[in-house]
């Protein structure tokens, strides 16, 4: 049944599109004008005053950027200028109907909003506001008003398809439509379907850290990306995109989220893995072992025990304290090198004072920055004392020469006066020359450090370990050294290397990120988080994760308590609703979740039904059977994944599928996803991704009832949006 105001709304859409078309024309002209002005200013550089011409170029370049950004922004939303409307009356003002979209558009003559940006304070009324009296925040000030109605629009390719009025008693049909849709090879924005609990996190206090425990499918990643967009919209005057960074679990995931931020109008923020960022920020050339080295060993080996004590130690705050002790001992060794500073025979600085400055007053600085600071201090004292010394010496020589002039004996008088004049003329220029190099010469005793060599010394040298970790026994030191006989670098070493670099050399300004967003934070160690916090000198972190998906818990987080202790200013939020999976699929996932040691609450699926998960008996991997199932699923869905327990299994299965003529693609970190292929992916790499349908296959070994494999299985089951197929010898292979 068509909405009674459908035609009225269609006319309004036509008006908005027409207005946008006019603005676009104007913006295009502005872009051309700015380009012409820049070209003219460049041509005039040789003939006009250069400073004036450069100023013209700069001004026009800024105008060009503004015009181009407006043009690109309008082009991006032309076919869907808005998705919702509120009928709202702010206290003390007339009621108005505000249309909400991805970006703001104002009438140039009246300055009335044609479209309101979803990130604006008043738009919060749409996401959070109940019908009736509402409040919302504007720059810390509470505003009151009355919300008469909320309306949603389904607009595709510039055409209005549907109008819906919503309130608290009706299902959000726009959300249901989105959930019923197909998975994409790239993550997409959700501005039209943001839910109240998601909106609360997106708009949470921007000047303090936040930790989010989010169930699988709760939209953690998407929320983090929308929070970035909201952050820049709100705080853009104080921060630019280059000062923000999102840390993703792998490069495949970075490719997966690549389209979201441009869709949200966000510029080029840094997107990186932790490993890549550490290498960039430190400049260290490190060939890392497979970051899933220990994980694969744990999954693949049933009998042989894997020693996790060392990776667990390297992820701990105890290890952080060892590295801090290492830095402190290094500083003490350097402090001993400070001696009294002299100009000529005059002492201008005591060694004790310099040592105090180095070890205490400037302890907040990285060691090599402290050295630079000490040089500045010495230079400053030299400049000050030089004048005093020269004044004193000149007066001394004037007095001595004056006395010599009073000698009665002419020959002796001449000899004494000449001697003192010669000494003065030799000594004073010598002092002047000496003062020019005093600081530089003095500081030559302090050489720069090689962070990699320092850390390597800690890993292998008994004396260093005794100094930094005196509580270790001889046997513990020996075991640690034997594990590091070969120079190899693992993910677990990165925190220590970054920490040492930050404390010794400091992080360069181009890498000094001010705001950090971390996805899958449960796979970070406490030391990694502490190293980032201390090295960047900020606690403005947005950290989203799920302990139930903590597949690296042998070295990382099993509890949010220590993270909250590390970030005492942080707020803590939970998301228990899953928007990805159907009720039927989540029922299976919840059975696995209930077996976990973390004692997490069961996930609440949004009310959306689908097919019951299906079990397919298979004694050994049968590529032909898999191919038939793939063809059947393709008749209903687009994105299909075959998830395997290990990387080895994924490699082997993909080869068998391809040999059988099935279009299969093995996903790795560098892969560009082929939507038409059967995507073969190891369980650990599937984390964060979603597919229309998922097949989980077990070969001769099913998932074992261990903390790690329960999590891997949970990750795999929660990747499915619409269909889940379990393929193995029996249901016990899937802990069911």
XYZ file of C-alpha atoms in Angstrom:
736
model
C 0.000 0.000 0.000
C 1.416 3.334 -1.077
C 2.092 5.981 1.576
C -0.567 8.776 1.474
C 2.174 11.426 1.046
C 4.132 9.459 -1.561
C 3.494 11.906 -4.420
C 4.301 14.869 -2.195
C 7.592 13.224 -1.193
C 8.403 12.390 -4.808
C 7.937 16.046 -5.729
C 10.238 17.039 -2.862
C 12.920 14.612 -4.081
C 12.660 16.098 -7.578
C 13.072 19.603 -6.095
C 16.179 18.556 -4.091
C 17.775 16.847 -7.108
C 17.097 19.913 -9.280
C 18.606 22.207 -6.651
C 21.646 19.912 -6.337
C 22.081 19.918 -10.123
C 22.202 23.735 -10.094
C 24.719 23.741 -7.235
C 26.806 21.148 -9.097
C 26.901 23.341 -12.203
C 28.015 26.263 -10.083
C 30.640 24.115 -8.333
C 31.978 22.905 -11.687
C 32.331 26.538 -12.801
C 34.069 27.387 -9.520
C 36.539 24.526 -10.087
C 37.292 25.772 -13.609
C 37.680 29.366 -12.408
C 40.078 28.317 -9.647
C 42.116 26.234 -12.122
C 42.330 29.175 -14.553
C 43.395 31.523 -11.749
C 46.113 29.106 -10.628
C 47.415 28.788 -14.201
C 47.414 32.598 -14.589
C 49.240 33.085 -11.279
C 51.838 30.497 -12.327
C 52.349 32.301 -15.648
C 52.738 35.641 -13.834
C 55.463 34.392 -11.515
C 58.240 35.666 -13.775
C 56.709 39.097 -14.331
C 55.082 40.033 -11.031
C 56.247 40.202 -7.457
C 56.843 36.555 -6.578
C 55.441 36.717 -3.027
C 52.184 38.205 -4.332
C 51.915 35.551 -7.041
C 52.576 32.732 -4.596
C 49.863 34.121 -2.322
C 47.456 34.158 -5.267
C 48.320 30.562 -6.094
C 47.816 29.490 -2.478
C 44.467 31.280 -2.201
C 43.166 29.829 -5.450
C 44.446 26.364 -4.551
C 42.413 26.466 -1.336
C 39.366 27.711 -3.239
C 39.913 24.945 -5.806
C 40.011 22.283 -3.059
C 36.818 23.634 -1.484
C 34.994 23.767 -4.820
C 36.229 20.329 -5.862
C 35.286 18.774 -2.512
C 31.788 20.251 -2.726
C 31.425 19.013 -6.294
C 32.625 15.490 -5.448
C 30.464 15.374 -2.317
C 27.312 16.318 -4.224
C 28.073 13.903 -7.086
C 28.412 11.075 -4.551
C 24.927 11.619 -3.107
C 23.076 12.834 -6.208
C 21.260 9.536 -6.695
C 20.358 9.276 -3.006
C 20.449 12.728 -1.407
C 18.811 11.611 1.852
C 17.405 8.533 3.567
C 15.257 9.869 6.406
C 13.241 12.831 7.692
C 12.322 14.115 11.116
C 9.466 16.437 11.927
C 11.013 18.309 14.792
C 10.496 21.442 16.858
C 13.386 22.893 18.797
C 12.342 24.602 22.018
C 11.496 28.231 21.327
C 11.530 27.807 17.537
C 9.075 26.845 14.806
C 8.630 23.203 13.831
C 10.522 22.055 10.722
C 10.927 18.986 8.575
C 14.606 18.053 8.304
C 15.845 15.614 5.650
C 18.902 13.583 6.731
C 21.635 12.417 4.355
C 25.372 11.788 4.112
C 26.307 15.451 3.800
C 24.801 18.874 4.466
C 23.320 21.103 1.789
C 22.025 24.606 2.496
C 19.901 26.994 0.461
C 22.274 29.787 -0.578
C 19.668 32.502 -0.230
C 17.830 31.520 2.960
C 20.629 29.412 4.557
C 17.913 26.921 5.490
C 19.025 23.276 5.411
C 18.006 21.352 2.297
C 19.731 18.221 3.634
C 21.135 17.760 7.156
C 24.361 15.797 7.668
C 23.812 12.533 9.611
C 26.672 13.560 11.924
C 25.080 16.873 12.944
C 23.779 17.191 16.522
C 20.130 17.482 15.481
C 20.372 14.263 13.417
C 20.985 12.446 16.684
C 17.284 12.956 17.337
C 16.572 10.599 14.440
C 18.861 7.842 15.710
C 18.169 8.098 19.438
C 15.056 10.182 19.876
C 11.763 8.757 20.985
C 8.668 10.350 19.611
C 7.637 13.155 21.923
C 9.892 15.355 24.070
C 13.603 14.771 23.387
C 16.983 16.206 24.301
C 20.218 16.281 22.338
C 23.723 17.620 22.871
C 25.342 20.522 21.008
C 28.949 21.178 22.036
C 28.249 20.073 25.585
C 25.022 22.080 25.872
C 21.738 20.221 26.268
C 19.003 21.197 23.803
C 15.328 20.379 24.183
C 12.648 19.841 21.612
C 9.704 17.767 20.432
C 9.895 14.986 17.849
C 6.569 14.601 16.017
C 7.543 11.867 13.557
C 10.373 9.907 11.924
C 10.228 8.859 8.293
C 12.437 6.601 6.146
C 12.868 6.592 2.375
C 13.930 3.902 -0.047
C 15.636 5.760 -2.899
C 17.531 3.957 -5.664
C 19.125 5.504 -8.755
C 17.471 8.830 -7.991
C 13.929 7.371 -7.820
C 11.707 7.222 -4.744
C 10.501 3.654 -4.261
C 9.010 3.662 -0.778
C 8.080 5.916 2.155
C 7.780 4.551 5.698
C 6.817 6.193 8.972
C 8.549 4.610 11.959
C 8.315 4.750 15.728
C 9.315 2.546 18.626
C 6.512 0.083 18.046
C 7.368 -0.741 14.433
C 10.231 -2.765 13.028
C 12.886 -0.786 11.283
C 12.060 -1.988 7.781
C 15.068 -0.213 6.274
C 17.298 -2.274 8.564
C 15.472 -5.482 7.681
C 15.897 -4.763 3.976
C 19.617 -4.147 4.476
C 20.059 -7.357 6.463
C 18.164 -9.365 3.890
C 20.504 -8.108 1.162
C 23.653 -9.712 -0.139
C 27.133 -9.585 1.293
C 29.652 -7.524 -0.607
C 33.385 -7.947 -1.213
C 33.768 -4.592 0.521
C 32.259 -3.302 3.733
C 29.648 -0.587 3.175
C 28.372 2.366 5.195
C 25.262 2.029 7.392
C 24.273 5.660 7.983
C 20.663 4.932 7.108
C 20.363 1.954 9.478
C 22.445 2.922 12.513
C 20.745 1.602 15.626
C 20.457 3.419 18.950
C 23.114 1.323 20.745
C 25.488 1.731 17.766
C 24.813 5.464 17.602
C 25.675 5.803 21.290
C 29.166 4.454 20.594
C 29.675 6.455 17.386
C 28.846 9.680 19.234
C 30.442 8.781 22.571
C 32.726 11.405 24.156
C 35.405 12.108 21.534
C 38.087 13.352 23.928
C 38.339 10.172 25.936
C 39.102 6.552 25.039
C 36.425 3.921 24.605
C 36.512 0.114 24.806
C 33.764 -1.821 23.018
C 33.029 -5.500 23.624
C 30.952 -6.328 20.574
C 29.447 -9.659 19.668
C 30.092 -11.174 16.248
C 27.953 -9.360 13.693
C 27.208 -6.406 15.989
C 28.806 -3.968 13.540
C 31.958 -3.219 15.561
C 34.103 -2.447 12.534
C 31.458 -0.374 10.826
C 30.812 1.554 14.045
C 34.534 2.321 14.410
C 34.661 3.669 10.836
C 31.540 5.795 11.355
C 33.066 7.107 14.584
C 36.083 8.262 12.552
C 33.735 10.121 10.218
C 31.872 11.640 13.155
C 35.156 12.557 14.846
C 36.430 14.513 11.841
C 33.049 16.191 11.338
C 32.989 17.322 14.963
C 36.698 17.859 15.684
C 37.949 18.697 12.208
C 39.113 22.149 13.291
C 41.609 20.606 15.693
C 42.541 17.427 13.819
C 43.073 16.480 10.219
C 42.689 13.027 8.729
C 46.466 12.385 8.663
C 46.536 12.496 12.473
C 44.122 9.578 12.723
C 44.918 5.914 12.208
C 42.915 2.731 12.063
C 44.810 -0.451 12.882
C 43.395 -3.518 11.163
C 44.245 -7.191 11.757
C 45.633 -7.790 8.225
C 45.877 -6.295 4.745
C 42.961 -8.358 3.453
C 40.818 -6.630 6.048
C 42.153 -3.200 5.013
C 41.064 -3.955 1.444
C 37.683 -5.088 2.783
C 37.025 -1.742 4.528
C 38.652 0.397 1.821
C 35.443 1.873 0.388
C 33.707 2.850 3.617
C 35.646 5.951 4.618
C 35.424 7.670 1.197
C 31.680 6.909 1.244
C 31.537 8.691 4.604
C 33.391 11.728 3.288
C 36.603 10.958 5.151
C 39.957 11.833 3.610
C 43.075 9.723 3.611
C 43.538 8.587 7.169
C 46.314 6.125 7.842
C 45.160 2.509 7.508
C 47.681 -0.062 8.611
C 48.392 -3.259 10.418
C 50.262 -2.997 13.701
C 53.321 -4.623 12.142
C 53.419 -2.249 9.160
C 52.948 0.795 11.364
C 55.792 -0.234 13.688
C 58.119 -0.753 10.736
C 57.167 2.620 9.231
C 57.419 4.543 12.502
C 60.761 3.026 13.539
C 62.352 2.711 10.115
C 63.520 -0.770 11.138
C 63.903 -3.369 8.433
C 62.334 -6.447 9.969
C 61.496 -9.649 8.184
C 58.731 -11.055 10.337
C 57.739 -14.650 10.742
C 54.148 -15.508 9.890
C 52.096 -13.646 12.535
C 49.952 -16.761 12.850
C 52.985 -18.978 13.436
C 52.046 -20.044 16.951
C 48.342 -20.197 16.093
C 48.943 -22.631 13.230
C 51.170 -24.773 15.441
C 48.547 -24.916 18.155
C 45.822 -25.932 15.712
C 47.862 -28.380 13.649
C 49.651 -30.254 16.454
C 47.567 -32.603 18.534
C 50.307 -34.316 20.500
C 53.339 -32.058 20.583
C 53.123 -29.239 23.064
C 53.877 -25.744 21.882
C 55.805 -23.616 24.387
C 53.838 -20.383 24.703
C 55.645 -18.986 27.723
C 57.918 -16.713 25.682
C 55.220 -15.170 23.428
C 53.033 -14.791 26.519
C 55.880 -13.017 28.361
C 56.557 -10.712 25.407
C 52.935 -9.570 25.426
C 52.870 -8.766 29.135
C 53.306 -5.558 31.088
C 56.091 -7.366 32.944
C 58.020 -7.335 29.661
C 57.184 -3.645 29.280
C 58.695 -3.026 32.701
C 61.846 -4.899 31.645
C 62.196 -2.698 28.577
C 61.671 0.394 30.731
C 64.377 -0.865 33.090
C 66.639 -1.376 30.067
C 66.088 2.243 29.019
C 66.682 3.481 32.582
C 69.946 1.542 32.855
C 71.049 2.873 29.488
C 70.322 6.425 30.667
C 72.345 5.828 33.860
C 75.302 4.558 31.832
C 75.151 7.675 29.694
C 74.818 9.976 32.718
C 78.221 8.797 33.967
C 79.755 10.323 30.836
C 78.804 13.824 31.952
C 81.795 15.731 33.355
C 82.302 19.328 34.417
C 82.147 21.734 31.495
C 84.991 24.232 31.202
C 85.773 27.296 29.123
C 89.471 27.799 29.363
C 90.101 27.265 33.077
C 86.655 28.385 34.109
C 84.053 25.765 35.099
C 80.680 26.776 33.770
C 78.632 23.630 34.584
C 79.021 20.912 37.174
C 78.719 17.284 36.128
C 76.266 16.636 38.983
C 73.911 19.314 37.635
C 74.055 17.898 34.121
C 73.392 14.393 35.404
C 70.393 15.615 37.372
C 68.986 17.344 34.304
C 69.523 14.264 32.136
C 68.113 11.694 34.549
C 65.344 13.673 36.239
C 64.310 16.989 34.711
C 64.351 15.699 31.127
C 63.354 12.114 31.886
C 60.067 12.683 29.996
C 62.027 12.956 26.735
C 63.442 10.080 24.639
C 67.118 9.531 25.410
C 68.463 10.954 22.158
C 66.159 13.947 22.493
C 67.553 14.422 25.999
C 71.053 14.473 24.492
C 69.967 17.224 22.069
C 68.425 19.105 24.977
C 71.641 18.815 26.979
C 73.603 20.249 24.070
C 71.207 23.214 24.015
C 71.655 23.684 27.763
C 75.462 23.691 27.427
C 75.291 26.084 24.461
C 73.060 28.425 26.421
C 75.412 28.413 29.424
C 78.425 28.934 27.157
C 76.785 32.005 25.602
C 75.921 33.416 29.024
C 79.242 32.656 30.703
C 81.316 33.729 27.710
C 80.354 37.379 28.184
C 81.011 37.136 31.911
C 84.377 35.394 31.439
C 85.540 37.842 28.762
C 84.456 40.790 30.883
C 86.319 39.371 33.904
C 89.439 38.601 31.901
C 89.518 41.968 30.143
C 89.162 43.717 33.514
C 91.859 41.489 34.987
C 94.267 42.267 32.161
C 93.401 45.973 32.285
C 94.222 45.982 36.014
C 97.466 44.028 35.511
C 98.560 46.210 32.604
C 97.628 49.328 34.601
C 99.872 48.164 37.438
C 102.680 47.325 34.998
C 102.515 50.843 33.610
C 103.408 52.130 37.101
C 106.707 50.224 37.179
C 109.530 52.768 37.566
C 112.128 50.892 35.559
C 111.389 51.697 31.895
C 112.881 48.514 30.405
C 111.140 46.291 32.951
C 107.880 48.278 32.489
C 108.030 47.743 28.727
C 108.708 44.037 29.128
C 105.823 43.475 31.611
C 103.274 45.527 29.637
C 104.197 43.724 26.415
C 103.966 40.312 28.097
C 100.467 40.922 29.466
C 99.174 42.519 26.284
C 100.436 39.537 24.261
C 98.839 37.077 26.681
C 95.518 38.965 26.568
C 95.552 39.146 22.764
C 96.290 35.429 22.549
C 93.985 34.139 25.277
C 90.788 36.123 24.619
C 90.500 35.163 20.881
C 91.338 31.592 21.900
C 88.429 31.620 24.380
C 86.123 33.103 21.763
C 87.113 30.345 19.344
C 86.768 27.654 22.012
C 83.223 28.736 22.946
C 82.056 28.166 19.363
C 82.784 24.438 19.605
C 82.501 23.785 23.364
C 79.073 22.143 23.229
C 79.731 20.145 20.035
C 83.073 18.857 21.268
C 81.641 17.961 24.657
C 78.689 16.023 23.154
C 80.887 13.850 20.913
C 81.134 11.375 23.786
C 77.438 10.509 23.246
C 76.883 8.246 20.243
C 73.535 7.295 18.701
C 72.006 3.914 19.446
C 70.934 1.031 17.255
C 67.603 -0.110 18.681
C 67.647 -3.468 16.929
C 71.142 -4.247 18.305
C 70.129 -3.149 21.794
C 67.087 -5.416 21.777
C 69.103 -8.252 20.292
C 71.570 -7.842 23.165
C 68.727 -8.239 25.646
C 67.527 -11.404 23.891
C 70.945 -13.075 23.876
C 73.350 -11.610 26.433
C 73.485 -12.892 29.972
C 74.851 -9.645 31.416
C 72.035 -7.556 29.953
C 69.385 -9.969 31.236
C 70.912 -9.964 34.717
C 70.769 -6.181 34.683
C 67.207 -5.863 33.340
C 65.620 -9.035 34.744
C 67.519 -9.792 37.950
C 64.645 -11.995 39.185
C 65.259 -14.562 36.438
C 67.098 -17.718 37.433
C 70.127 -18.933 35.491
C 67.947 -21.660 33.949
C 65.330 -19.128 32.826
C 68.008 -16.963 31.205
C 69.495 -19.959 29.427
C 66.115 -21.080 28.095
C 65.346 -17.537 26.866
C 68.739 -17.235 25.138
C 68.391 -20.641 23.440
C 65.062 -19.522 21.974
C 66.837 -16.578 20.326
C 70.042 -18.108 18.972
C 68.892 -17.239 15.441
C 67.986 -13.679 14.573
C 64.315 -13.927 13.741
C 61.570 -11.449 14.442
C 58.015 -12.278 15.424
C 54.872 -10.252 15.934
C 55.495 -10.574 19.664
C 58.786 -8.631 19.364
C 57.195 -5.577 17.761
C 55.910 -4.005 20.975
C 59.369 -4.115 22.570
C 61.074 -2.705 19.446
C 58.529 0.116 19.138
C 58.754 0.866 22.867
C 62.554 1.013 22.812
C 62.551 3.169 19.697
C 60.023 5.568 21.251
C 61.972 5.790 24.523
C 65.406 6.103 22.925
C 64.860 7.936 19.632
C 61.291 9.174 19.809
C 58.571 8.916 17.167
C 58.903 11.372 14.281
C 56.124 13.896 13.816
C 54.857 12.334 10.564
C 54.227 9.102 12.479
C 52.952 10.752 15.690
C 49.327 9.711 15.444
C 47.030 11.587 17.824
C 43.885 9.431 17.583
C 43.939 5.651 17.172
C 41.139 3.271 16.187
C 41.894 -0.415 16.751
C 39.746 -3.203 15.298
C 39.959 -6.755 16.659
C 41.687 -5.337 19.726
C 41.218 -8.613 21.589
C 44.143 -9.971 19.525
C 46.513 -7.287 20.835
C 48.724 -7.841 23.829
C 48.713 -5.472 26.765
C 52.274 -4.505 25.927
C 51.300 -3.601 22.345
C 48.578 -1.290 23.641
C 50.865 0.170 26.307
C 53.668 0.717 23.763
C 51.307 2.581 21.417
C 49.895 4.677 24.234
C 53.311 5.678 25.605
C 55.061 6.016 22.252
C 52.346 8.244 20.791
C 51.766 10.050 24.087
C 47.972 9.851 23.784
C 45.161 7.792 25.230
C 42.615 8.817 22.588
C 41.937 5.257 21.456
C 38.734 3.676 20.160
C 39.172 -0.074 20.766
C 36.609 -2.562 19.461
C 36.811 -6.306 19.826
C 35.204 -9.528 20.980
C 36.810 -11.801 23.565
C 34.877 -14.718 22.073
C 36.950 -14.243 18.902
C 40.283 -13.873 20.714
C 42.158 -16.495 18.716
C 45.543 -15.196 19.893
C 44.623 -15.293 23.575
C 47.830 -17.230 24.313
C 49.593 -13.852 23.994
C 46.789 -11.340 24.102
C 43.627 -10.393 25.938
C 41.340 -12.697 27.853
C 39.738 -10.006 29.984
C 38.948 -6.300 29.547
C 39.933 -5.473 33.143
C 43.670 -4.941 32.449
C 42.837 -2.802 29.395
C 40.568 -0.631 31.500
C 43.385 -0.316 34.052
C 45.751 0.727 31.244
C 43.219 3.304 30.016
C 41.647 4.584 33.262
C 39.771 7.385 31.444
C 38.097 4.931 29.059
C 34.383 4.291 28.917
C 33.276 0.700 28.411
C 30.381 -0.332 26.155
C 28.915 -3.653 25.083
C 27.045 -4.671 21.932
C 25.157 -7.941 22.228
C 22.905 -7.772 19.173
C 24.018 -9.449 15.964
C 22.836 -7.846 12.736
C 24.674 -10.262 10.447
C 23.297 -13.719 11.027
C 19.822 -15.225 11.103
C 18.219 -16.530 14.281
C 18.831 -20.089 13.080
C 22.563 -19.598 12.447
C 23.070 -17.688 15.684
C 21.431 -20.523 17.620
C 24.300 -22.778 16.466
C 26.941 -20.111 17.169
C 25.522 -19.537 20.652
C 25.905 -23.258 21.444
C 29.614 -22.890 20.752
C 29.783 -19.572 22.630
C 28.232 -21.185 25.717
C 31.186 -23.604 25.900
C 33.789 -20.824 26.212
C 35.812 -20.074 29.312
C 35.163 -16.311 29.150
C 31.559 -16.766 30.298
C 30.252 -14.196 27.832
C 26.498 -13.634 27.472
C 24.773 -15.210 24.476
C 24.376 -13.065 21.387
C 20.939 -11.649 20.590
C 20.183 -11.946 16.865
C 17.979 -9.292 15.260
C 14.638 -10.841 14.393
C 15.416 -12.316 10.964
C 14.704 -15.911 10.031
C 16.351 -18.053 7.370
C 17.264 -21.627 6.511
C 18.268 -23.985 9.277
C 22.010 -24.727 9.201
C 22.565 -27.974 7.283
C 24.915 -30.857 7.987
C 26.479 -32.767 5.061
C 28.150 -36.103 5.872
C 31.561 -36.504 4.212
C 34.195 -39.030 5.333
C 36.936 -37.355 3.302
C 37.124 -34.129 1.357
C 35.051 -34.545 -1.795
C 35.608 -31.696 -4.253
C 32.758 -32.837 -6.536
C 30.241 -32.794 -3.678
C 31.479 -29.350 -2.604
C 31.141 -28.153 -6.201
C 27.519 -29.323 -6.403
C 26.666 -27.576 -3.146
C 28.418 -24.399 -4.368
C 26.387 -24.405 -7.602
C 23.172 -24.877 -5.615
C 23.977 -21.990 -3.243
C 24.952 -19.745 -6.174
C 21.404 -19.984 -7.461
C 20.335 -18.076 -4.326
C 23.381 -16.086 -3.227
C 26.447 -14.332 -4.551
C 29.158 -14.493 -1.905
C 30.101 -18.028 -0.789
C 33.029 -19.044 1.410
C 34.534 -22.408 2.277
C 36.128 -21.946 5.703
C 38.794 -24.414 6.837
C 40.379 -24.840 10.205
C 44.005 -24.341 9.114
C 45.981 -22.639 6.352
C 47.332 -26.011 5.218
C 43.806 -27.359 4.815
C 42.748 -24.244 2.896
C 45.733 -24.630 0.548
C 45.057 -28.313 -0.074
C 41.280 -27.947 -0.519
C 41.585 -25.035 -2.943
C 44.016 -27.063 -5.096
C 41.625 -30.042 -5.131
C 38.669 -27.811 -6.018
C 40.568 -26.149 -8.869
C 41.728 -29.564 -10.158
C 38.046 -30.600 -10.244
C 37.243 -27.595 -12.446
C 35.568 -25.564 -9.711
C 36.154 -21.799 -9.729
C 37.810 -21.481 -6.299
C 40.074 -18.762 -4.863
C 42.397 -19.219 -1.910
C 42.281 -16.063 0.180
C 45.431 -14.723 1.735
C 46.365 -11.315 3.108
C 47.228 -9.900 -0.281
C 44.280 -11.309 -2.226
C 41.768 -9.217 -4.152
C 38.471 -10.989 -3.532
C 36.764 -12.547 -6.562
C 33.050 -12.423 -5.765
C 32.219 -15.076 -8.370
C 34.590 -17.648 -6.920
C 34.171 -20.097 -4.082
C 36.344 -18.299 -1.537
C 38.542 -20.721 0.387
C 39.787 -19.131 3.601
C 41.437 -20.406 6.810
C 39.345 -19.736 9.902
C 41.707 -17.183 11.458
C 41.734 -15.039 8.309
C 37.930 -15.009 8.019
C 37.611 -12.896 11.154
C 35.924 -9.579 10.391
C 34.610 -10.716 6.991
C 31.068 -11.772 6.079
C 29.537 -13.884 3.311
C 26.035 -14.703 2.101
C 26.684 -18.382 2.681
C 29.403 -20.278 4.502
C 30.538 -23.888 4.251
C 32.697 -25.066 7.143
C 34.570 -28.192 6.216
C 36.458 -30.649 8.412
C 38.784 -33.240 6.939
C 39.969 -36.117 9.083
C 40.264 -33.902 12.133
C 37.295 -32.009 13.477
C 37.383 -29.007 15.778
C 38.706 -30.021 19.197
C 37.036 -28.882 22.401
C 39.861 -26.523 23.345
C 39.668 -22.781 24.080
C 41.397 -21.905 20.805
C 39.477 -24.194 18.488
C 36.135 -23.257 20.039
C 36.932 -19.662 19.129
C 38.012 -20.535 15.600
C 34.778 -22.455 15.087
C 32.747 -19.577 16.543
C 34.471 -17.147 14.182
C 33.714 -19.400 11.211
C 30.025 -19.905 12.026
C 29.390 -16.196 12.561
C 30.663 -15.198 9.092
C 27.406 -16.387 7.468
C 24.594 -13.936 6.737
C 21.967 -16.302 5.308
C 23.149 -19.916 5.041
C 25.469 -22.167 7.030
C 26.598 -25.622 5.863
C 28.648 -27.954 8.065
C 30.605 -30.636 6.192
C 32.350 -33.458 8.070
C 32.133 -36.975 9.398
C 29.669 -36.112 12.174
C 28.215 -33.188 14.100
C 30.752 -33.838 16.840
C 33.381 -32.456 14.433
C 31.683 -29.107 15.095
C 31.307 -29.563 18.874
C 27.538 -30.072 18.390
